[in-house]
PDB file of C-alpha atoms and ligand atoms in Angstrom:
ATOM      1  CA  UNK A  11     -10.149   1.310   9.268  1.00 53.00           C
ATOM      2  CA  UNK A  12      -8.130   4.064  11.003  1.00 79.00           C
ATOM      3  CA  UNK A  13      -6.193   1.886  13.549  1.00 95.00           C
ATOM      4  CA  UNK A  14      -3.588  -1.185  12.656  1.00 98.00           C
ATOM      5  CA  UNK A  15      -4.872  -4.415  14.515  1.00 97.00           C
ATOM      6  CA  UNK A  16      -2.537  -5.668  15.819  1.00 97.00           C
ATOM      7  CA  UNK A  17      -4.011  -9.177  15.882  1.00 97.00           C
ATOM      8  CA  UNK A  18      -4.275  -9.194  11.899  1.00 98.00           C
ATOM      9  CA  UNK A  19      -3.011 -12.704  10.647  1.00 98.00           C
ATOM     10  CA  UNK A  20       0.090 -11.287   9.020  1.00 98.00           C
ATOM     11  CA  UNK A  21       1.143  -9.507  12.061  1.00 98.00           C
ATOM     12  CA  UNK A  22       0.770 -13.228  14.082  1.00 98.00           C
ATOM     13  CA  UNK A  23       2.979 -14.649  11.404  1.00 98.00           C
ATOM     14  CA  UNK A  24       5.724 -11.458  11.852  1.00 98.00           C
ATOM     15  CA  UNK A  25       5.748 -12.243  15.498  1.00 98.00           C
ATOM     16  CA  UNK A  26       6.176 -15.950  14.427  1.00 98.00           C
ATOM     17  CA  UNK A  27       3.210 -17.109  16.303  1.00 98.00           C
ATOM     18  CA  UNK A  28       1.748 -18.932  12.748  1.00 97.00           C
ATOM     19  CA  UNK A  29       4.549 -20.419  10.520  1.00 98.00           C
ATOM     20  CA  UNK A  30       4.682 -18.947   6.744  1.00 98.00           C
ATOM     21  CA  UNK A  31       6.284 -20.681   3.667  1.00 98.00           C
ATOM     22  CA  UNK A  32       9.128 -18.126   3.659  1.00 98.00           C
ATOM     23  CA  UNK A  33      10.534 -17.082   0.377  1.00 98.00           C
ATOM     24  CA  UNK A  34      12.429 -13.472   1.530  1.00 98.00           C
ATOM     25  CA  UNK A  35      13.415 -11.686   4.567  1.00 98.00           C
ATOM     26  CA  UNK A  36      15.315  -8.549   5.018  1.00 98.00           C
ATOM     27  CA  UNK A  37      15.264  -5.538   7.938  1.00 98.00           C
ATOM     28  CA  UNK A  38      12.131  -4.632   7.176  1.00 98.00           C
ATOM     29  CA  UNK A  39      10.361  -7.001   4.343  1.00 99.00           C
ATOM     30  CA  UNK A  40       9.383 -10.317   4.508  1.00 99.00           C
ATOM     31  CA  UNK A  41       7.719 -12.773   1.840  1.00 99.00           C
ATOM     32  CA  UNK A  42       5.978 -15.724   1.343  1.00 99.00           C
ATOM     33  CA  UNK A  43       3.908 -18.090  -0.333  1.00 98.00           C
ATOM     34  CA  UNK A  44      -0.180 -17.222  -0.194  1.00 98.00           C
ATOM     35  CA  UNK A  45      -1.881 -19.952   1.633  1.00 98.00           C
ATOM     36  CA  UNK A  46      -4.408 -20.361  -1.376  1.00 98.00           C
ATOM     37  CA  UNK A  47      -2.619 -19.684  -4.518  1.00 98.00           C
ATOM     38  CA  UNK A  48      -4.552 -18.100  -7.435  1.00 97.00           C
ATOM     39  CA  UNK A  49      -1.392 -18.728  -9.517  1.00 98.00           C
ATOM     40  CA  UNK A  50       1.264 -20.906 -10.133  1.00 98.00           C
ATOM     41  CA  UNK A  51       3.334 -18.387  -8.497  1.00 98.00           C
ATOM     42  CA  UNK A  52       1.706 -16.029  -5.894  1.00 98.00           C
ATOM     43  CA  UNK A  53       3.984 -14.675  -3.096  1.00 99.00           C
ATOM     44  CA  UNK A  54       2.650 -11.773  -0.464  1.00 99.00           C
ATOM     45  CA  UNK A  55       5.326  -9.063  -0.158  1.00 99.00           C
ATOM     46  CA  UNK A  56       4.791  -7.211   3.337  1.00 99.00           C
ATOM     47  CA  UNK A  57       6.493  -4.832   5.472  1.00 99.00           C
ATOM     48  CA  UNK A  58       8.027  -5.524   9.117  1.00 98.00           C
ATOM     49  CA  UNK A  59       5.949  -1.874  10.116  1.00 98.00           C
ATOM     50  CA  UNK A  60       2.976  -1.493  11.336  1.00 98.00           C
ATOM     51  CA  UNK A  61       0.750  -0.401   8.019  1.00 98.00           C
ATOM     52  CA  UNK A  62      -2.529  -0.967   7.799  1.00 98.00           C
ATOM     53  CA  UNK A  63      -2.750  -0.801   3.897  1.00 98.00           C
ATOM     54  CA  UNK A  64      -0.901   0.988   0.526  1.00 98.00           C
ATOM     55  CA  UNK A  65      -2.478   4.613   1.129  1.00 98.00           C
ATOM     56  CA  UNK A  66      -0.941   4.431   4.950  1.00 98.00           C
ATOM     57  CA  UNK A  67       2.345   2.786   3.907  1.00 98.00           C
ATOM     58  CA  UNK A  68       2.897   5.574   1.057  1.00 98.00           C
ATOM     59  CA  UNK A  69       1.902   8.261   3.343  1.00 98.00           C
ATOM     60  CA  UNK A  70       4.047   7.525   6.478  1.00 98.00           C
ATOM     61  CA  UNK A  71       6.619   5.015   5.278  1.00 98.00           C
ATOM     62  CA  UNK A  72       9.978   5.934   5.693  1.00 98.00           C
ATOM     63  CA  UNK A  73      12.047   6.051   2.300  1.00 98.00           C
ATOM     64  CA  UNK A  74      14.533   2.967   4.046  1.00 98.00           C
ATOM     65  CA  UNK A  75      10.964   1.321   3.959  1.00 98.00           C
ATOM     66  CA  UNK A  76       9.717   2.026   0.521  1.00 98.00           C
ATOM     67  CA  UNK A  77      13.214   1.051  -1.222  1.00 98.00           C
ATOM     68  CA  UNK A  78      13.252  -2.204   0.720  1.00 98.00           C
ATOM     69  CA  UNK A  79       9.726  -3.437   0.013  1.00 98.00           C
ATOM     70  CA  UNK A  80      10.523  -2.566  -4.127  1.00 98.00           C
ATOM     71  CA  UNK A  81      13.545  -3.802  -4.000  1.00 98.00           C
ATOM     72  CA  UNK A  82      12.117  -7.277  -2.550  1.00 98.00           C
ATOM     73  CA  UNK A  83       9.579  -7.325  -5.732  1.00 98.00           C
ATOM     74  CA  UNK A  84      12.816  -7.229  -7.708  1.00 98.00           C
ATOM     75  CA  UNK A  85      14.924  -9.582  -5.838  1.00 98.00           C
ATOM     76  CA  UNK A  86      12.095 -12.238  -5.805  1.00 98.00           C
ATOM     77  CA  UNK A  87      10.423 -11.703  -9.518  1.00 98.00           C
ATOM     78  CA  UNK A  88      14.103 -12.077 -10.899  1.00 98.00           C
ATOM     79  CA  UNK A  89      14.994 -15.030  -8.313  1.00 98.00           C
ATOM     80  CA  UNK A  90      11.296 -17.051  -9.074  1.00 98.00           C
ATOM     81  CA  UNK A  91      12.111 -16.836 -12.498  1.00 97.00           C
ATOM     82  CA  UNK A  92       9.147 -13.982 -13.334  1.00 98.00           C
ATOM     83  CA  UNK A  93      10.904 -11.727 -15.293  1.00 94.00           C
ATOM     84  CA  UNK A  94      10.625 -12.885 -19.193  1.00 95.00           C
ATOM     85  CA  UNK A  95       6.932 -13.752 -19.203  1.00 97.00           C
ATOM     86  CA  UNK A  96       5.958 -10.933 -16.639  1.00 98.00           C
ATOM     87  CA  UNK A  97       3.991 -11.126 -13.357  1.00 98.00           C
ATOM     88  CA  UNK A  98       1.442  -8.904 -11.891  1.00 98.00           C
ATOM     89  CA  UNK A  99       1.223  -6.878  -8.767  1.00 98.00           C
ATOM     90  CA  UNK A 100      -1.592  -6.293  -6.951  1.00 98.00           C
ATOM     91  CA  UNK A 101      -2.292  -4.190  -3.662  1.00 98.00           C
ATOM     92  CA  UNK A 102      -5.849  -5.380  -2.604  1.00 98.00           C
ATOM     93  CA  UNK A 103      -7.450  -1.773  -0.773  1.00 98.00           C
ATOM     94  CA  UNK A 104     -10.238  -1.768   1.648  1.00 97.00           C
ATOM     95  CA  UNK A 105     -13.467  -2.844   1.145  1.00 97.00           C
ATOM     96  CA  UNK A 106     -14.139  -1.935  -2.140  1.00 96.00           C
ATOM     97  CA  UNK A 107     -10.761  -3.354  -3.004  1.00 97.00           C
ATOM     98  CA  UNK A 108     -11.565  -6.263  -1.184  1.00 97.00           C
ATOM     99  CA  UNK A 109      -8.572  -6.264   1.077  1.00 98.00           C
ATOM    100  CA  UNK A 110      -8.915  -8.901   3.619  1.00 98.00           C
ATOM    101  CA  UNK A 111      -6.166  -8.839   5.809  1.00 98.00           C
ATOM    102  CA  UNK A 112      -5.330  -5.052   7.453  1.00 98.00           C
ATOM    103  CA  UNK A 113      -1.699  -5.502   7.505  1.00 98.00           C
ATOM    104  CA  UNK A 114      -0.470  -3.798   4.126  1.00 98.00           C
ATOM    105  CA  UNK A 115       0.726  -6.467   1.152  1.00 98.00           C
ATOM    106  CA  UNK A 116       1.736  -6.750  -2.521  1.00 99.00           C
ATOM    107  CA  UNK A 117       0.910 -10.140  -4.106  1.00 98.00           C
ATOM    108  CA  UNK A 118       3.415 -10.842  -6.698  1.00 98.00           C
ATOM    109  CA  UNK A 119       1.486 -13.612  -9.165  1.00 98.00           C
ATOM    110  CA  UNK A 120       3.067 -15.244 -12.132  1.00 98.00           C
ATOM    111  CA  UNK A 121       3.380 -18.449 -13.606  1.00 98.00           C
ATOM    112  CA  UNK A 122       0.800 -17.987 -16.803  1.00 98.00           C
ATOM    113  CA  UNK A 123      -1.272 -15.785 -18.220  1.00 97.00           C
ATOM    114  CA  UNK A 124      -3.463 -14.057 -15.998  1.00 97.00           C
ATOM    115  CA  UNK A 125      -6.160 -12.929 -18.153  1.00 94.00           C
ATOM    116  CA  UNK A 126      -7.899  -9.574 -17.846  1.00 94.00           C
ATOM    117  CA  UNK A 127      -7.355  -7.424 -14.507  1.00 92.00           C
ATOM    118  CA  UNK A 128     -11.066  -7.901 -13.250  1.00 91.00           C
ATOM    119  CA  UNK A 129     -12.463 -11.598 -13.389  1.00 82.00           C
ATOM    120  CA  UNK A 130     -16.204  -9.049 -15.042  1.00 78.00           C
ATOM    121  CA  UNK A 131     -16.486  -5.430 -16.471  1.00 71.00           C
ATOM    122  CA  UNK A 132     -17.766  -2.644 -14.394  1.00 70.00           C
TER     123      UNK A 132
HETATM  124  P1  LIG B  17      -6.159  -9.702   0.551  1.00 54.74           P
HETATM  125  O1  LIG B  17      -7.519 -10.210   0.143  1.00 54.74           O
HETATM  126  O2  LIG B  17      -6.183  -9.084   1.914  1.00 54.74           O
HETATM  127  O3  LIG B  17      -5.525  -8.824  -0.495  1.00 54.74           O
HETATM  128  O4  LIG B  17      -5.231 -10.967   0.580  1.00 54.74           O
HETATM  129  C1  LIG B  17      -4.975 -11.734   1.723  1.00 54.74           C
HETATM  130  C2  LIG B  17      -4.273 -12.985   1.276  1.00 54.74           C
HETATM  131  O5  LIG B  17      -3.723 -13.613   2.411  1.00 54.74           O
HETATM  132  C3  LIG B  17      -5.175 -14.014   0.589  1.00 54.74           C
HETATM  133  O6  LIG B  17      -4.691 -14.268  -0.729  1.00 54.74           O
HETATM  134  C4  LIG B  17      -5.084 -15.230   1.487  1.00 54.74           C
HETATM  135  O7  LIG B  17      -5.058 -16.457   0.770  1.00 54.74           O
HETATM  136  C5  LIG B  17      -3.788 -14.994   2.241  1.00 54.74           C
HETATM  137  N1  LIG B  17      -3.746 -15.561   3.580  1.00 54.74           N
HETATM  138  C6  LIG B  17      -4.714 -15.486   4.537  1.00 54.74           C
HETATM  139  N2  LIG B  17      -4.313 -16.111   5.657  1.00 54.74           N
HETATM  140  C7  LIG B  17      -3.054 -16.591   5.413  1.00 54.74           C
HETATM  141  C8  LIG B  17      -2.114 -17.323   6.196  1.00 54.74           C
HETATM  142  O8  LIG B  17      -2.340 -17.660   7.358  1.00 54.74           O
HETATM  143  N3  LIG B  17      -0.930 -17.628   5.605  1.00 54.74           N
HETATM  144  C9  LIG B  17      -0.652 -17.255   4.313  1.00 54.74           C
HETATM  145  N4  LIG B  17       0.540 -17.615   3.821  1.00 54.74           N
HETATM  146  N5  LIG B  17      -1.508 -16.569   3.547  1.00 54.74           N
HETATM  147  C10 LIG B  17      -2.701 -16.235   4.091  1.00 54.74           C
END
């Protein structure tokens, strides 16, 4: 996966050609709620660029970028009420990190305890 598609279901709903559940927007972030919630609380964090994943956004990213898309996590966690018990954050990579939308995202979850990072030992 060398190439961003630019028909990737989070680029359709930057364009505003599906709707999202909006929970942030800034000049280059926007965030809302997952369409299937694994949590009480899960929100996707994604940047307005073109990146196809975290590797690609870290590499070419410009700092303007990188500051926004933390400073969302902040804003939101703090807003939704995340902070005290905690939250985690998870950037889903490739296959093997079964990423399954190319457009690079954070989900934010939270709401209870989430249990052990893997769902079964390696
Ligand atoms: P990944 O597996 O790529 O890390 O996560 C993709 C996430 O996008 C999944 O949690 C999935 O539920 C969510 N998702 C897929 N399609 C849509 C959609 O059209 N709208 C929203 N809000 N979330 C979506």
């Amino acid at each position: 996966m060398s190439t961003y598609d630019s028909n990737n279901i989070f680029a359709k709903i930057l364009r505003g050609e599906i709707p999202c559940n909006k929970v942030y927007e800034d000049d280059h972030v926007l965030a809302f709620h997952d369409i299937d919630p694994k949590a009480p609380v899960h929100i996707l964090v994604i940047p307005k660029g073109q990146y196809i994943a975290i590797d690609d956004f870290g590499a070419n990213a410009s700092a303007e970028e990188i500051k926004a898309l933390y400073g969302a996590v902040a804003k939101i966690t703090k807003d939704k009420g995340l902070k005290e018990d905690g939250f985690r954050v998870i950037a889903n990579t490739g296959s093997n990190g079964g990423q399954e939308v190319p457009h690079f995202h954070l989900h934010i979850l939270g709401g209870k305890k989430l249990g052990p990072m893997l769902a079964h030992a390696a």
